[in-house]
Amino acid sequence: MARDYTLARPPATSSARAIDYAAELNPQQLAAATCPPGPALVIAGAGSGKTRTLTYRVAYLLENGVEPRNILLLTFTNKAAREMIQRVEELVGLDPRQLWGGTFHSIGNRLLRRHAAEIGFEPSFTIMDREDQKDLLQTVIAECDIDTKGLRFPKPEVLGDLYSLSVNTGKPLKDVVLRRYPYFDRLLDPILDVHKAYEEKKKATNNMDFDDLLSKTARLLRENPGILEFYQRQFQFLLVDEYQDTNSLQGEFIDLLARDHRNLMVVGDDAQSIYSWRGANFQNILKFPDRYPGAAVYKIETNYRSVPEILRLANETISVNRNQFAKQLQPARPEKENLPALVSLGTPTEQARFVGQRILELREEGIELEEMAVIYRAHFHSMEVQMELTARGIPFQVTSGLRFFEQAHIKDVAAFMKVIVNRRDEISFKRLVRMLPGIGPTHAEGLWRKWMDSPVSDPASGRPSPALLEFKVPSKGRKAWEQLAYTLDELLDEEGKPMPPAEMIPSILGGVYDDYLRGKYPNYDSRKQDLNQLQSYSRGFEEIGEFLSQLSLLTGVDNGNTPSQEPDREAVCLTSVHQAKGLEWRVVFLIWLADGMFPNARVLEEEDADGGLEEERRLFYVAVTRAKDELYLTYPSLWPGSHNGDVLQRPSRFLKDFPKELVEEWRVGKGPF
């Protein structure tokens, strides 16, 4: 019969650097940082010192004799892990290099390097980045002998995202395709075939992608009880940062390691769980007490970031959600006597004018531009603001993506128009034809020469389609080539003159380009929204030449206003809510607060509308709690010239979640010209 024997802990350090935890932490932080062993859930509200609490928890364990190698600290960025470990070193005066700290992927990599053979790989396996993955998938697609051009098969980038979502959500690939990519349902069998061949190719070439660092680590532990037991014994204390952002796979990895000793502390804020679209599982944090019976729950509710006026609004807003751990953020700062502003504007252009004018006024009051941010739900919401700030000469940086008019799909649509206006535009012509199946750079060059030799190069010769239809193209691309010819034909009126830009865009999207957009980009829906917004903007132009000139003048190249040119330049931040998480500014403008925009229209139409709406409300809560001193909530009452015509905008339903007394309504008028 086996005998259990327990090694006593080494005596606690008597270092002169012994920490006075009660002096360094507030009572709620202190309770969490010094809690006894066992499962613990720390609900840390926005701006409440979550990272500080976690850092002091590690220091507390070390001071009480836990060896660094017996602690595993899991974070979502290597930067966060490095900063916490460095701070621990400063606190306890010990060398914590043996402490295992890092991202889920980096820890998975360390484990797999030790045990690669158990899952059929060599320890020298290569980790592919996105470009490497794209190249390998391209090779696999070719080896599977799939007629990608004729089928308009998904590009490797799209397949990579599709496969990744399946891995991280734990859902069958078939379900992911049918739910998230329904327009590929007829291609389901070849997509599954490529996935199987891709997995075999990775093993044959000793390659892993980033998702493998999670999935294969979980598999390693699941299928090898001896290895699992070894690491369960080693990692006596597990600490997890940003637990609300973990997906099903990460949750399984944590549960496997903590299954026996249960010394697991997870820290996060359910009210800031906003990443379900990339696989995060809200149930991980919500159901933690159910999975770990007897778990202690600690709440850290003192907010050191925002003034009380902003926190009262945030508390009221998030309280509407039913699925949550109830909490009330308590202000550490004094009253500012300046309520958040609720500002209704006539149109998106007026909304942008208000933002631009107010930014300049605040700058005159002494608030630096980098202390201000414009936050929005979707990237296309920033278009009018980008135009306004450019016109006023206000420098800005866009963190939600490329500047609106610099995005590839915007340039693609503009290329159709440019060819119609300037038939000698070689760059735009080649951009168009290379979108088509079977046409590469060499073939595009030949087609360009034919185009220039044909009567079509003379604007007086009439419509483009007759000459284009005579061009010889690969049989697999013939149908798409004919669509292109007819699309270009539709962009001219009966007299052979270019149509207004707002009438061109529907023809472009209804022709060959929509299929290309679906197969080329993984975020088809958001790019389609961008193009709808472009159409709305184009309604202000009757003449296509003026419209194209304005597009060119608004690019970073032409206005000299790119962050890359002057990285240290004072600039306003334009960001989506997702990109803003974890950041803060003295002044925040939260724009486009209209139903269908924020919350997003697609969420309101989903089967799980309640769950989706609660996540949208969490997004609103995250945006509000980014503001330290001043908050402006704005929305346009009318969306003129949208793809559905002029649309009356209803204020966001989230603006009804709090009493009117918590905001100051601003009535914005127009001054004399």
XYZ file of C-alpha atoms in Angstrom:
673
model
C 0.000 0.000 0.000
C 1.333 3.423 -0.996
C 2.063 5.880 1.790
C 1.348 9.602 1.461
C 4.154 11.832 2.648
C 4.118 15.614 2.639
C 7.153 17.869 2.403
C 6.990 20.842 4.728
C 7.109 24.268 3.167
C 10.396 26.163 3.464
C 10.187 28.854 6.131
C 8.864 32.185 4.986
C 11.499 34.693 3.940
C 12.798 37.024 6.627
C 13.879 39.543 4.003
C 14.057 43.127 5.126
C 11.793 43.848 2.186
C 8.826 42.152 3.870
C 5.707 43.766 2.468
C 3.127 45.633 4.522
C 0.179 44.416 2.477
C -2.400 46.328 4.505
C -0.585 49.580 3.753
C -0.119 48.824 0.063
C -3.615 47.554 -0.769
C -7.176 48.615 -0.052
C -9.279 46.200 2.060
C -10.852 44.440 -0.936
C -7.524 44.030 -2.717
C -5.941 42.839 0.531
C -8.561 40.139 1.055
C -7.980 38.731 -2.432
C -4.173 38.965 -2.394
C -3.824 37.205 0.977
C -6.628 34.654 0.679
C -6.031 31.047 1.803
C -5.359 28.227 -0.697
C -8.258 26.893 -2.712
C -10.296 28.072 -5.673
C -10.897 31.816 -5.779
C -12.699 34.085 -8.216
C -11.688 37.742 -8.089
C -14.188 40.033 -9.794
C -12.152 43.177 -10.423
C -14.160 46.107 -11.748
C -12.860 48.555 -14.326
C -10.004 50.699 -13.046
C -9.915 48.894 -9.688
C -6.271 47.760 -9.649
C -6.652 44.215 -10.962
C -3.026 43.872 -12.040
C -1.806 45.279 -8.718
C -3.859 42.715 -6.805
C -2.560 39.826 -8.884
C 1.040 41.014 -8.521
C 0.759 41.205 -4.742
C -0.860 37.766 -4.689
C 2.246 36.280 -6.350
C 4.477 38.164 -3.906
C 2.379 36.894 -0.977
C 2.770 33.277 -2.093
C 6.540 33.669 -2.462
C 6.877 35.338 0.935
C 4.984 32.447 2.478
C 7.393 29.820 1.216
C 5.896 28.770 -2.109
C 8.740 28.122 -4.543
C 8.676 30.118 -7.806
C 8.645 26.935 -9.925
C 5.400 25.900 -8.220
C 3.561 29.012 -9.461
C 2.028 29.306 -12.935
C 0.874 32.793 -13.977
C -1.183 32.906 -17.170
C -1.808 36.186 -18.988
C -2.998 37.318 -22.410
C 0.113 39.291 -23.335
C 3.782 38.639 -22.696
C 4.116 42.302 -21.755
C 1.643 41.857 -18.894
C 3.534 38.792 -17.627
C 6.905 40.562 -17.811
C 5.626 43.619 -15.974
C 4.062 41.565 -13.187
C 7.137 39.379 -12.720
C 9.406 42.429 -12.700
C 7.223 44.085 -10.092
C 7.257 40.896 -7.971
C 11.035 40.885 -8.097
C 11.070 44.476 -6.840
C 8.621 43.650 -4.051
C 10.132 40.508 -2.560
C 13.812 40.895 -3.382
C 13.957 37.376 -4.792
C 14.926 36.113 -8.212
C 11.643 34.812 -9.608
C 13.057 33.505 -12.891
C 11.891 30.012 -12.046
C 8.317 31.253 -11.860
C 6.374 30.118 -14.905
C 4.714 33.218 -16.295
C 3.496 34.091 -19.775
C 0.674 33.798 -22.267
C -1.275 30.607 -22.793
C 0.531 30.173 -26.099
C 4.016 30.685 -24.665
C 3.377 28.209 -21.820
C 1.936 25.732 -24.309
C 5.062 26.099 -26.427
C 7.304 25.302 -23.423
C 5.337 22.168 -22.599
C 5.199 20.960 -26.199
C 8.947 21.424 -26.690
C 9.462 18.987 -23.813
C 6.905 16.422 -24.933
C 6.492 16.822 -28.701
C 7.163 13.144 -29.359
C 4.048 12.111 -27.426
C 1.867 13.791 -30.052
C 3.913 12.791 -33.099
C 6.086 15.892 -33.519
C 9.776 16.611 -33.032
C 10.892 19.124 -30.372
C 12.356 21.312 -33.122
C 8.909 21.997 -34.602
C 8.429 25.361 -36.308
C 5.724 27.779 -35.193
C 4.069 29.306 -38.238
C 2.994 32.932 -38.271
C -0.012 34.062 -40.306
C 2.010 34.392 -43.497
C 3.550 30.927 -43.065
C 0.116 29.450 -42.405
C -1.225 31.113 -45.535
C 1.582 29.627 -47.634
C 1.126 26.122 -46.222
C -2.632 26.238 -46.753
C -2.048 27.379 -50.326
C 0.156 24.339 -50.869
C -2.440 22.007 -49.346
C -5.238 23.476 -51.473
C -3.176 22.883 -54.602
C -2.372 19.302 -53.546
C -6.062 18.620 -52.941
C -6.613 19.495 -56.609
C -9.484 21.843 -55.836
C -10.639 24.118 -58.636
C -10.377 27.200 -56.429
C -10.960 29.651 -59.248
C -13.997 28.009 -60.703
C -15.527 27.460 -57.261
C -14.465 30.836 -55.869
C -12.947 28.845 -53.012
C -12.102 30.694 -49.764
C -8.647 32.254 -49.672
C -6.124 30.709 -47.252
C -6.583 33.659 -44.861
C -10.315 32.956 -44.642
C -9.754 29.230 -44.146
C -7.233 29.972 -41.384
C -9.782 32.072 -39.492
C -12.490 29.467 -40.016
C -10.322 26.619 -38.711
C -9.142 28.759 -35.797
C -12.674 29.563 -34.698
C -13.546 25.871 -34.688
C -10.499 25.024 -32.554
C -10.995 27.810 -30.031
C -14.733 27.369 -29.564
C -14.597 23.581 -29.521
C -17.372 23.446 -32.130
C -17.341 21.097 -35.138
C -16.007 22.704 -38.275
C -19.266 22.003 -40.075
C -21.239 23.972 -37.466
C -18.846 26.921 -37.689
C -19.172 27.061 -41.469
C -22.969 26.896 -41.436
C -23.355 29.460 -38.638
C -20.603 31.976 -39.297
C -19.854 31.462 -43.020
C -23.195 30.286 -44.489
C -22.248 31.492 -47.972
C -19.663 28.659 -48.075
C -22.177 25.904 -47.303
C -21.949 24.442 -50.834
C -18.177 24.178 -50.368
C -18.366 22.354 -47.042
C -16.935 19.051 -48.297
C -13.790 20.530 -49.910
C -13.297 22.795 -46.863
C -13.341 19.697 -44.629
C -10.990 17.870 -47.009
C -8.503 20.738 -46.933
C -8.636 20.849 -43.144
C -7.815 17.158 -42.870
C -4.955 17.498 -45.376
C -3.723 20.627 -43.568
C -3.446 18.740 -40.271
C -1.544 15.940 -42.004
C 0.758 18.414 -43.765
C 1.621 20.168 -40.485
C 2.618 16.860 -38.946
C 4.617 15.797 -42.019
C 6.537 19.099 -42.101
C 6.882 19.424 -38.304
C 4.964 22.704 -38.271
C 2.440 24.072 -35.794
C 0.212 27.126 -36.033
C -0.651 29.292 -33.032
C -3.859 27.407 -32.295
C -1.865 24.168 -32.041
C 0.009 25.629 -29.078
C -3.303 25.489 -27.213
C -5.103 22.539 -28.763
C -2.136 20.174 -28.842
C -1.121 21.105 -25.292
C -4.618 20.261 -24.049
C -4.498 17.022 -26.027
C -1.057 16.199 -24.591
C -2.366 16.532 -21.036
C -5.644 14.797 -21.771
C -4.053 11.732 -23.401
C -1.012 11.348 -21.122
C -2.030 10.939 -17.457
C 1.582 10.681 -16.307
C 2.542 14.008 -17.883
C -0.609 15.634 -16.548
C 0.110 14.394 -13.026
C 3.689 15.717 -13.225
C 2.541 19.249 -14.014
C -0.324 19.104 -11.544
C 2.285 18.427 -8.870
C 4.608 21.150 -10.142
C 2.062 23.934 -10.545
C 0.675 24.014 -7.032
C -0.733 27.514 -7.510
C -2.335 28.751 -10.732
C -3.185 32.394 -11.319
C -5.059 33.565 -14.426
C -5.392 37.168 -15.582
C -8.314 38.466 -17.730
C -10.215 35.234 -17.120
C -13.358 36.595 -18.780
C -11.513 36.470 -22.121
C -10.625 32.764 -21.992
C -12.112 30.421 -24.578
C -13.258 26.828 -24.104
C -9.831 25.424 -24.921
C -8.034 27.681 -22.450
C -10.652 26.871 -19.835
C -10.022 23.156 -20.312
C -6.232 23.646 -20.026
C -6.667 25.503 -16.717
C -9.108 22.949 -15.327
C -6.834 20.030 -16.194
C -3.885 21.497 -14.286
C -5.946 22.609 -11.279
C -8.181 19.535 -11.063
C -6.550 17.883 -8.042
C -5.081 20.614 -5.802
C -7.669 23.284 -6.811
C -5.346 26.137 -5.825
C -6.633 28.304 -8.633
C -7.166 32.065 -8.573
C -8.805 33.613 -11.623
C -9.070 37.376 -11.944
C -11.338 39.219 -14.335
C -14.488 41.232 -14.865
C -17.537 39.560 -16.362
C -18.823 43.042 -17.263
C -15.898 43.386 -19.673
C -16.353 40.084 -21.518
C -16.577 41.361 -25.114
C -14.732 38.864 -27.315
C -17.254 36.132 -28.115
C -16.752 36.864 -31.830
C -13.236 35.439 -31.601
C -14.165 32.484 -29.397
C -14.114 33.798 -25.817
C -16.519 31.823 -23.623
C -18.462 34.020 -21.199
C -19.585 30.916 -19.314
C -16.033 30.267 -18.085
C -16.191 33.119 -15.602
C -19.946 33.061 -15.044
C -20.015 29.354 -14.099
C -16.712 29.260 -12.198
C -18.397 28.822 -8.763
C -20.388 25.896 -10.189
C -17.303 24.155 -11.562
C -15.385 24.782 -8.340
C -17.839 24.250 -5.465
C -16.860 26.191 -2.381
C -14.846 28.728 -4.369
C -14.347 32.038 -2.599
C -15.584 35.076 -4.532
C -13.866 38.417 -3.951
C -15.035 41.699 -5.413
C -12.762 44.686 -5.973
C -14.976 47.667 -6.604
C -12.975 50.815 -5.828
C -12.312 52.605 -9.102
C -9.248 54.867 -9.252
C -9.783 56.039 -12.831
C -13.067 57.849 -13.348
C -14.914 60.665 -11.618
C -18.091 59.704 -9.698
C -20.379 61.198 -12.343
C -19.123 58.724 -14.951
C -19.171 55.765 -12.576
C -22.789 56.339 -11.602
C -23.772 56.124 -15.263
C -21.645 53.004 -15.787
C -23.151 51.253 -12.746
C -26.712 51.965 -13.846
C -26.022 50.770 -17.374
C -24.481 47.410 -16.553
C -27.039 46.666 -13.819
C -29.607 45.958 -16.552
C -27.793 42.759 -17.579
C -29.201 39.652 -15.927
C -26.262 37.269 -16.393
C -23.535 38.789 -14.250
C -21.910 39.097 -10.848
C -23.554 42.194 -9.409
C -21.126 44.903 -8.375
C -21.014 48.648 -7.773
C -17.936 50.608 -8.754
C -17.036 53.009 -5.944
C -15.149 56.207 -6.799
C -11.796 57.008 -5.253
C -11.816 60.439 -6.903
C -13.852 63.472 -5.756
C -16.880 64.892 -7.571
C -16.085 66.934 -10.682
C -19.522 68.573 -10.888
C -19.538 67.932 -14.614
C -22.114 65.392 -15.812
C -21.548 63.254 -18.914
C -22.979 65.040 -21.961
C -25.774 63.523 -24.068
C -25.638 65.154 -27.492
C -28.164 64.627 -30.276
C -27.013 65.844 -33.694
C -28.857 66.085 -36.988
C -26.607 64.018 -39.245
C -23.322 62.068 -39.099
C -21.605 65.117 -40.588
C -22.925 67.343 -37.801
C -21.834 64.741 -35.256
C -18.326 64.885 -36.697
C -18.367 68.700 -36.670
C -19.329 68.680 -32.999
C -16.496 66.279 -32.152
C -13.956 68.307 -34.095
C -15.004 71.647 -32.628
C -15.152 70.341 -29.074
C -11.690 68.750 -29.392
C -10.217 72.111 -30.338
C -12.004 73.822 -27.429
C -10.716 71.232 -24.967
C -7.225 71.631 -26.402
C -7.460 75.355 -25.690
C -8.470 74.475 -22.118
C -5.186 72.645 -21.670
C -6.093 69.018 -22.397
C -3.530 67.443 -24.714
C -4.790 65.742 -27.851
C -3.356 62.384 -26.791
C -5.578 62.581 -23.695
C -8.692 62.460 -25.927
C -10.284 59.532 -27.751
C -13.183 58.977 -30.131
C -14.653 55.511 -29.560
C -17.124 53.666 -31.787
C -18.696 50.237 -32.224
C -17.597 49.587 -35.822
C -14.680 50.894 -37.853
C -16.867 52.492 -40.536
C -18.416 54.758 -37.887
C -15.199 56.762 -37.896
C -15.402 57.890 -41.528
C -16.992 61.324 -41.059
C -14.840 62.041 -38.002
C -11.691 61.213 -39.962
C -12.793 63.628 -42.682
C -13.614 66.367 -40.185
C -10.376 66.086 -38.246
C -8.436 66.113 -41.513
C -10.256 69.255 -42.652
C -9.519 70.994 -39.329
C -5.866 69.937 -39.324
C -6.265 67.948 -36.094
C -3.738 65.078 -36.030
C -5.215 61.676 -35.209
C -4.222 58.041 -34.998
C -6.566 55.221 -35.948
C -6.076 52.056 -33.885
C -9.186 50.221 -35.127
C -7.623 49.574 -38.534
C -6.391 51.458 -41.553
C -7.752 54.888 -42.257
C -11.124 54.417 -43.864
C -10.184 55.350 -47.422
C -6.905 53.409 -47.327
C -8.555 50.000 -46.853
C -8.155 47.460 -49.649
C -11.877 46.978 -50.317
C -12.451 50.748 -50.565
C -9.583 50.952 -53.066
C -11.034 47.992 -54.974
C -14.375 49.733 -55.488
C -12.613 52.980 -56.378
C -10.635 51.077 -59.044
C -13.865 50.292 -60.949
C -14.696 53.983 -60.992
C -11.187 55.071 -61.949
C -11.139 52.799 -64.993
C -14.402 54.346 -66.164
C -13.148 57.900 -65.652
C -9.578 57.338 -66.852
C -9.326 54.352 -69.163
C -5.550 54.732 -69.274
C -5.240 54.064 -65.516
C -2.967 51.018 -65.662
C -2.828 50.497 -61.893
C -6.606 50.411 -61.507
C -7.141 48.208 -64.561
C -4.661 45.617 -63.334
C -6.155 45.767 -59.846
C -9.539 44.869 -61.335
C -8.483 42.005 -63.578
C -6.312 40.383 -60.904
C -9.451 39.937 -58.790
C -10.725 37.471 -61.367
C -10.171 33.697 -61.355
C -7.115 32.446 -63.222
C -5.522 35.846 -63.848
C -2.102 36.534 -62.351
C 0.425 39.338 -62.916
C 1.675 38.058 -66.289
C -1.801 37.578 -67.718
C -2.885 40.956 -66.323
C -0.026 42.608 -68.231
C -1.177 40.999 -71.475
C -4.772 42.070 -70.915
C -3.616 45.601 -70.196
C -1.828 45.782 -73.549
C -4.936 44.509 -75.355
C -7.018 47.072 -73.495
C -4.738 49.879 -74.639
C -4.738 48.607 -78.244
C -8.528 48.295 -78.359
C -10.905 51.128 -79.299
C -12.018 51.113 -75.672
C -8.949 53.183 -74.783
C -10.616 56.066 -76.649
C -13.398 57.587 -74.514
C -15.321 58.494 -77.645
C -15.548 54.880 -78.775
C -18.496 53.963 -76.614
C -19.190 51.282 -74.070
C -16.518 48.872 -72.819
C -18.303 45.528 -72.936
C -18.092 44.660 -76.667
C -14.302 44.932 -76.793
C -13.767 43.268 -73.399
C -15.921 40.298 -74.326
C -13.571 39.559 -77.228
C -10.519 39.261 -74.946
C -9.171 35.757 -74.433
C -9.094 34.691 -70.771
C -8.746 31.284 -69.022
C -11.907 29.199 -69.301
C -12.238 28.993 -65.512
C -12.411 32.795 -65.360
C -14.591 33.393 -68.389
C -17.844 33.828 -66.475
C -16.297 36.305 -64.037
C -14.700 38.172 -66.971
C -18.098 38.583 -68.616
C -19.515 39.832 -65.309
C -16.746 42.419 -65.137
C -17.484 43.601 -68.672
C -21.182 44.019 -67.956
C -20.486 45.695 -64.612
C -18.261 48.303 -66.253
C -20.997 48.766 -68.855
C -23.548 49.482 -66.109
C -21.371 52.277 -64.733
C -22.121 54.395 -67.809
C -25.406 56.119 -68.671
C -27.182 55.886 -72.017
C -24.865 58.506 -73.491
C -21.755 56.640 -72.384
C -20.957 59.052 -69.570
C -20.070 57.951 -66.006
C -23.019 57.530 -63.641
C -23.072 59.399 -60.302
C -20.898 57.555 -57.717
C -23.840 56.585 -55.492
C -25.390 54.719 -58.445
C -22.126 53.040 -59.363
C -21.496 51.331 -56.022
C -24.623 49.071 -56.034
C -23.727 47.925 -59.560
C -20.182 47.122 -58.479
C -21.367 45.166 -55.425
C -24.077 43.388 -57.365
C -21.601 42.208 -59.963
C -18.336 40.356 -59.720
C -17.006 42.124 -56.635
C -19.349 40.701 -53.984
C -18.206 37.133 -54.698
C -14.585 38.281 -54.563
C -15.193 40.032 -51.234
C -16.705 36.905 -49.667
C -13.862 34.638 -50.699
C -10.999 37.045 -50.088
C -11.635 38.457 -46.613
C -12.607 36.713 -43.359
C -14.526 39.798 -42.127
C -16.876 40.055 -45.086
C -19.770 41.536 -43.085
C -17.816 44.450 -41.637
C -16.265 45.258 -45.026
C -19.724 45.230 -46.600
C -20.813 47.741 -43.944
C -17.863 49.922 -44.919
C -18.998 49.891 -48.540
C -22.565 50.758 -47.545
C -21.136 53.704 -45.643
C -19.055 54.673 -48.689
C -22.223 54.689 -50.761
C -23.900 56.933 -48.196
C -20.953 59.333 -48.342
C -20.939 59.296 -52.139
C -24.493 60.667 -52.295
C -23.018 64.082 -51.611
C -21.311 64.015 -55.034
C -23.002 64.202 -58.430
C -19.745 64.137 -60.360
C -17.518 61.071 -60.161
C -14.282 62.995 -60.722
C -14.890 65.170 -57.663
C -15.700 62.095 -55.590
C -12.502 60.288 -56.585
C -10.428 63.416 -55.979
C -11.855 63.695 -52.475
C -11.020 60.044 -51.762
C -7.422 60.605 -52.819
C -7.082 63.752 -50.731
C -8.327 61.925 -47.638
C -5.698 59.183 -47.732
C -2.770 59.326 -45.324
C -0.360 59.586 -48.239
C -1.933 62.780 -49.497
C -2.658 64.574 -46.242
C 0.635 63.685 -44.579
C -1.214 62.768 -41.424
C -0.112 59.171 -40.871
C 1.071 58.006 -37.460
C 4.020 56.251 -39.075
C 5.441 59.559 -40.278
C 5.436 61.157 -36.862
C 4.991 58.418 -34.252
C 5.524 60.784 -31.314
C 3.209 63.490 -32.600
C 0.403 64.681 -30.347
C -2.743 63.099 -31.775
C -6.334 62.200 -30.918
C -6.990 58.455 -30.763
C -9.753 57.004 -32.951
C -10.540 53.478 -31.812
C -13.170 50.769 -31.697
C -14.418 49.647 -28.283
C -12.609 46.320 -28.636
C -9.288 48.058 -29.242
C -9.919 50.516 -26.399
C -10.231 47.862 -23.693
C -7.509 48.285 -21.066
C -6.845 51.914 -22.039
C -7.988 55.238 -20.608
C -8.232 58.911 -21.595
C -9.210 62.109 -19.830
C -11.893 62.796 -22.454
C -13.914 60.245 -24.426
C -16.370 60.865 -27.269
C -18.590 57.805 -27.692
C -20.264 58.252 -31.092
C -22.989 56.681 -33.229
C -25.139 55.699 -30.244
C -28.119 54.764 -32.408
C -30.041 51.494 -32.469
C -28.703 49.325 -35.253
C -25.289 50.930 -34.911
C -24.653 50.480 -31.190
C -26.058 47.946 -30.418
C -25.199 46.366 -33.734
C -28.144 45.507 -35.977
C -26.977 41.919 -36.583
C -27.051 41.198 -32.859
C -30.675 42.307 -32.632
C -31.587 39.857 -35.393
C -29.788 36.811 -33.968
C -31.545 33.829 -32.411
C -29.727 34.442 -29.133
C -30.672 38.119 -29.172
C -30.660 38.396 -25.367
C -27.127 37.018 -24.998
C -25.873 39.144 -27.860
C -27.555 42.249 -26.499
C -25.973 41.711 -23.091
C -22.544 41.556 -24.704
C -23.322 44.756 -26.617
C -24.218 46.372 -23.298
C -20.907 45.167 -21.862
C -19.224 46.853 -24.823
C -21.021 50.084 -23.959
C -19.916 49.706 -20.337
C -16.295 49.189 -21.389
C -16.430 52.308 -23.568
C -17.927 54.456 -20.811
C -15.358 53.345 -18.234
C -12.453 54.407 -20.489
C -13.207 58.055 -19.588
C -11.476 59.636 -16.611
C -12.815 63.217 -16.548
C -15.283 63.939 -19.358
C -17.646 61.774 -21.400
C -19.649 62.798 -24.477
C -22.407 60.454 -25.707
C -23.454 61.406 -29.253
C -25.734 60.148 -31.992
C -27.096 61.451 -35.308
C -30.883 61.643 -35.606
C -30.816 61.090 -39.355
C -28.618 58.932 -41.562
C -28.999 60.644 -44.951
C -28.223 58.757 -48.106
C -27.751 55.327 -46.520
C -28.115 52.280 -48.766
C -31.773 52.190 -47.655
C -32.345 55.882 -48.360
C -32.656 58.524 -45.653
C -33.096 56.713 -42.330
C -34.413 58.198 -39.101
C -32.119 57.007 -36.313
C -33.514 55.939 -32.957
C -31.277 56.713 -29.980
C -29.511 53.616 -28.681
C -31.585 51.609 -26.239
C -28.598 51.773 -23.895
C -29.320 55.483 -23.398
C -32.532 54.414 -21.647
C -30.682 52.216 -19.149
C -29.920 55.095 -16.783
C -31.942 57.985 -15.294
C -31.870 61.234 -17.274
C -30.504 63.035 -14.227
C -27.163 61.302 -14.716
C -26.455 63.178 -17.957
C -26.629 66.740 -19.186
C -28.426 67.094 -22.502
C -26.719 69.437 -24.924
C -28.863 71.206 -27.535
C -26.596 71.902 -30.470
C -27.552 74.726 -32.807
C -25.940 76.115 -35.930
C -24.213 79.455 -35.669
C -24.293 82.149 -38.374
C -22.136 81.541 -41.444
